[in-house]
Amino acid sequence: GQEFQFGPCRVEGVVLQELWEAFWAVKDIVQAKDNITSVRLLRKEILQNVSDVESCYLIRALLKFYLNTIFKGYLGKAADSRIRKSFSTLANNFFVIASKLQPSQENDMFSISESARRRFLLFQRAFKQLDIQSAQTKAFGEVDILLTWMEKFYQ
Amino acid sequence: DGVAILPAPQNLSVHSTNMKHLLMWSPVVVPGEIIHYFVEYQGEYESLYMSHIWIPSSWGSPTEDPECDITDDITATVPYNLRVRASLGSQTSAWSTLQHPFNRNSTILTPPVMEVTKDGFHLVIKLEDLGPQFEFLVAYWRREPGAKEHVKVVRSRGIPVHLETMEPGVPYCVKVQTLVKAIGRHSPFSQVECVRVQGETLPL
């Protein structure tokens, strides 16, 4: 038990409960800073009905975006050490997961990877429609949506 | 900011057993004064992408002892940089950084303490509570030629677990090891303990 199985991509060494606890510790603080309540970045159509095979492509794209665009910008501004502590747990575990995901690059997987890419682009477009600071704050506040979806692939 | 005239703490090392991690260092001594220490850490992500970011330890910022329990700070299986500095009033030392980053997958795993008992004809085991990261692999068998070894993974901690209903007169033996999924490792097996209904525990 205690591993992720995103279709063919298996990831050990991450305790999902540690991620939840890290997010719960700062959920109220982070989500209170999100003033744009009418917008949701990780909309239902992005995460709904994702096949196992497709999940590896999608989670990899999402985690890399979180690591390269959201966390990198957000942490520099987070003075509160509780946020930094939680952030560190999430970032380092996302880093572990992302580094272990090796989706197939075979040609016959092109349509599946394309489907995952379209889903990710929906998220990225929504992110880019906001100013960067609001978008980073909202995306960090939506980590619970991401973890809830990831939990389906956690055994 | 006070001028760093205090000597920096030396000989930093991490002692880690069963996923409990203790950072230790040599104390800075100023006769008649109490020195406070501040411990900070950064995971692999911070050290790669934002190396200026350090996070105060949960239990070691500040501390008066030349040690700090960093277990709650190490929450991913990646290398962590750790540093300590000393402080006395407005005087602060330079930072001392752990020479080699610490990864929790290097923790020492010891065989668990177990209590094998009989409850009537039932073979029961009770295991120490090592925390949520631990599972236990329990192997048990009838001590007789050709006996098959049974294996059970136990997640409950500190609660008696029923293993088997025993046949009178036959010794039943048990050994246990811990499993830590977060680091993908297990401990050595414990000593074997045997019991027999209407007999005493038979240490091997």
Short mmCIF file of C-alpha atoms in Angstrom, two decimals, chain B:
data_model
loop_
_atom_site.label_atom_id
_atom_site.label_comp_id
_atom_site.label_asym_id
_atom_site.label_seq_id
_atom_site.Cartn_x
_atom_site.Cartn_y
_atom_site.Cartn_z
CA ASP B 1 22.25 43.13 13.36
CA GLY B 2 24.81 42.12 16.04
CA VAL B 3 28.32 41.60 14.86
CA ALA B 4 29.06 37.86 14.59
CA ILE B 5 31.72 37.52 17.30
CA LEU B 6 30.29 34.39 18.83
CA PRO B 7 31.94 31.22 17.50
CA ALA B 8 29.70 29.20 15.23
CA PRO B 9 28.51 25.80 16.48
CA GLN B 10 30.73 22.94 15.29
CA ASN B 11 30.49 19.20 14.61
CA LEU B 12 26.92 19.13 13.32
CA SER B 13 25.55 15.63 12.85
CA VAL B 14 22.16 13.94 12.53
CA HIS B 15 21.31 10.87 14.57
CA SER B 16 18.27 9.14 13.06
CA THR B 17 16.63 5.99 14.34
CA ASN B 18 13.19 4.66 13.40
CA MET B 19 12.32 7.88 11.56
CA LYS B 20 13.10 10.09 14.59
CA HIS B 21 15.77 12.55 13.56
CA LEU B 22 17.95 14.49 16.01
CA LEU B 23 20.35 17.20 14.87
CA MET B 24 23.27 17.60 17.31
CA TRP B 25 26.30 19.87 17.55
CA SER B 26 29.07 20.87 19.93
CA PRO B 27 27.91 23.56 22.37
CA VAL B 28 29.24 27.11 22.19
CA VAL B 29 30.48 27.98 25.69
CA VAL B 30 30.60 31.48 27.18
CA PRO B 31 31.16 31.17 30.94
CA GLY B 32 28.22 32.40 32.96
CA GLU B 33 26.02 32.95 29.90
CA ILE B 34 23.12 31.08 28.34
CA ILE B 35 23.52 30.56 24.61
CA HIS B 36 20.48 30.20 22.37
CA TYR B 37 20.65 28.30 19.10
CA PHE B 38 18.58 28.76 15.94
CA VAL B 39 18.11 25.85 13.55
CA GLU B 40 16.91 26.20 9.95
CA TYR B 41 16.35 23.76 7.10
CA GLN B 42 15.66 23.64 3.38
CA GLY B 43 14.57 20.69 1.25
CA GLU B 44 15.93 19.73 -2.15
CA TYR B 45 13.38 21.90 -3.94
CA GLU B 46 14.39 25.04 -2.05
CA SER B 47 18.08 24.32 -2.41
CA LEU B 48 17.70 23.84 -6.19
CA TYR B 49 15.26 26.64 -7.05
CA MET B 50 15.35 29.18 -4.21
CA SER B 51 18.51 28.59 -2.21
CA HIS B 52 18.05 31.84 -0.29
CA ILE B 53 14.95 30.39 1.39
CA TRP B 54 15.51 28.71 4.76
CA ILE B 55 12.77 27.64 7.15
CA PRO B 56 12.98 27.84 10.96
CA SER B 57 12.87 24.40 12.59
CA SER B 58 9.66 23.56 14.44
CA TRP B 59 11.44 22.75 17.71
CA GLY B 60 14.89 24.25 17.35
CA SER B 61 14.41 27.92 16.79
CA PRO B 62 15.33 28.85 19.46
CA THR B 63 16.70 26.16 21.76
CA GLU B 64 19.20 26.24 24.65
CA ASP B 65 20.32 22.64 24.17
CA PRO B 66 22.98 21.71 21.61
CA GLU B 67 20.46 19.50 19.84
CA CYS B 68 17.16 19.78 18.00
CA ASP B 69 14.45 17.25 17.10
CA ILE B 70 13.95 17.85 13.38
CA THR B 71 11.53 14.97 12.84
CA ASP B 72 8.57 17.28 12.12
CA ASP B 73 10.66 19.29 9.66
CA ILE B 74 11.74 16.37 7.49
CA THR B 75 8.52 15.62 5.64
CA ALA B 76 9.74 14.34 2.29
CA THR B 77 12.20 11.68 1.19
CA VAL B 78 14.68 14.15 -0.31
CA PRO B 79 18.04 15.54 0.88
CA TYR B 80 17.69 18.36 3.42
CA ASN B 81 20.24 21.07 4.17
CA LEU B 82 20.42 22.02 7.86
CA ARG B 83 22.18 24.92 9.57
CA VAL B 84 22.62 26.26 13.10
CA ARG B 85 23.85 29.49 14.61
CA ALA B 86 24.41 30.66 18.17
CA SER B 87 23.03 33.80 19.76
CA LEU B 88 23.80 35.70 22.96
CA GLY B 89 21.87 38.92 23.40
CA SER B 90 22.56 40.99 20.29
CA GLN B 91 25.55 38.86 19.34
CA THR B 92 24.98 36.17 16.73
CA SER B 93 27.45 33.67 15.29
CA ALA B 94 27.90 32.74 11.65
CA TRP B 95 25.80 29.86 10.38
CA SER B 96 27.23 26.35 10.51
CA THR B 97 25.80 24.07 7.83
CA LEU B 98 25.59 20.26 8.02
CA GLN B 99 28.36 18.98 5.80
CA HIS B 100 26.26 16.39 3.97
CA PRO B 101 22.53 16.91 3.37
CA PHE B 102 20.36 14.55 5.40
CA ASN B 103 17.83 12.20 3.78
CA ARG B 104 15.39 10.29 5.96
CA ASN B 105 15.96 7.17 3.90
CA SER B 106 19.21 6.77 5.85
CA THR B 107 17.43 6.32 9.17
CA ILE B 108 18.43 3.26 11.21
CA LEU B 109 15.56 0.80 11.48
CA THR B 110 15.67 -1.46 14.53
CA PRO B 111 13.64 -4.62 15.08
CA PRO B 112 10.42 -3.70 16.90
CA VAL B 113 9.67 -4.60 20.50
CA MET B 114 6.93 -7.21 20.56
CA GLU B 115 4.92 -9.01 23.24
CA VAL B 116 3.75 -12.49 22.31
CA THR B 117 1.02 -13.85 24.60
CA LYS B 118 -1.66 -16.55 24.81
CA ASP B 119 -5.26 -15.67 25.32
CA GLY B 120 -6.77 -19.06 25.92
CA PHE B 121 -5.94 -20.92 22.69
CA HIS B 122 -5.31 -17.67 20.82
CA LEU B 123 -1.85 -16.55 19.77
CA VAL B 124 -1.77 -12.80 20.29
CA ILE B 125 0.89 -10.21 19.55
CA LYS B 126 1.23 -6.64 20.73
CA LEU B 127 3.63 -4.26 18.96
CA GLU B 128 5.13 -0.96 20.11
CA ASP B 129 3.75 2.25 18.62
CA LEU B 130 6.48 3.70 16.39
CA GLY B 131 4.26 6.21 14.65
CA PRO B 132 2.02 6.40 11.58
CA GLN B 133 4.79 5.72 9.08
CA PHE B 134 5.33 2.18 10.37
CA GLU B 135 3.78 -1.11 9.37
CA PHE B 136 4.83 -4.47 10.78
CA LEU B 137 5.43 -7.70 8.93
CA VAL B 138 4.65 -10.53 11.36
CA ALA B 139 5.85 -14.07 10.50
CA TYR B 140 4.53 -16.97 12.60
CA TRP B 141 4.67 -20.74 12.35
CA ARG B 142 4.15 -23.99 14.21
CA ARG B 143 7.52 -25.26 15.43
CA GLU B 144 7.44 -28.68 13.85
CA PRO B 145 9.09 -30.26 10.81
CA GLY B 146 7.79 -28.97 7.48
CA ALA B 147 5.70 -26.27 9.07
CA LYS B 148 4.61 -23.44 6.78
CA GLU B 149 5.45 -19.85 7.71
CA HIS B 150 2.46 -17.47 7.72
CA VAL B 151 2.86 -13.76 7.18
CA LYS B 152 0.56 -10.92 8.25
CA VAL B 153 1.06 -7.14 7.71
CA VAL B 154 -0.13 -5.30 10.79
CA ARG B 155 -0.84 -1.58 10.78
CA SER B 156 -2.48 -1.20 14.15
CA ARG B 157 -0.03 -0.02 16.79
CA GLY B 158 -0.03 -0.76 20.50
CA ILE B 159 -3.18 -2.89 20.12
CA PRO B 160 -3.15 -6.69 20.59
CA VAL B 161 -3.59 -8.56 17.30
CA HIS B 162 -4.87 -12.11 17.00
CA LEU B 163 -2.63 -14.27 14.85
CA GLU B 164 -3.82 -17.83 15.15
CA THR B 165 -5.85 -20.27 17.18
CA MET B 166 -3.31 -22.69 18.64
CA GLU B 167 -3.44 -26.44 18.98
CA PRO B 168 -2.53 -27.57 22.52
CA GLY B 169 0.99 -28.93 23.01
CA VAL B 170 2.42 -27.46 19.77
CA PRO B 171 4.88 -24.55 20.12
CA TYR B 172 4.08 -21.53 17.98
CA CYS B 173 6.88 -19.09 17.07
CA VAL B 174 6.78 -15.45 15.97
CA LYS B 175 9.20 -12.88 14.57
CA VAL B 176 8.54 -9.32 13.36
CA GLN B 177 10.13 -6.60 11.24
CA THR B 178 9.07 -3.02 10.60
CA LEU B 179 8.22 -1.68 7.13
CA VAL B 180 8.46 2.04 6.27
CA LYS B 181 6.84 2.73 2.94
CA ALA B 182 7.89 6.39 2.87
CA ILE B 183 11.49 5.29 2.44
CA GLY B 184 10.90 1.83 0.95
CA ARG B 185 12.89 -0.01 3.60
CA HIS B 186 12.39 -2.55 6.40
CA SER B 187 14.20 -3.39 9.65
CA PRO B 188 15.93 -6.68 10.47
CA PHE B 189 13.68 -9.31 12.02
CA SER B 190 13.28 -9.36 15.77
CA GLN B 191 14.32 -12.28 17.95
CA VAL B 192 12.05 -15.29 17.60
CA GLU B 193 9.64 -15.86 20.49
CA CYS B 194 7.74 -19.10 20.95
CA VAL B 195 4.75 -19.99 23.14
CA ARG B 196 2.81 -23.15 23.71
CA VAL B 197 -0.63 -23.58 25.18
CA GLN B 198 -0.23 -24.87 28.71
CA GLY B 199 3.47 -24.08 28.46
CA GLU B 200 5.75 -21.09 29.18
CA THR B 201 7.28 -18.79 26.63
CA LEU B 202 10.27 -20.62 25.26
CA PRO B 203 13.08 -18.16 24.41
CA LEU B 204 15.17 -19.69 21.64
#
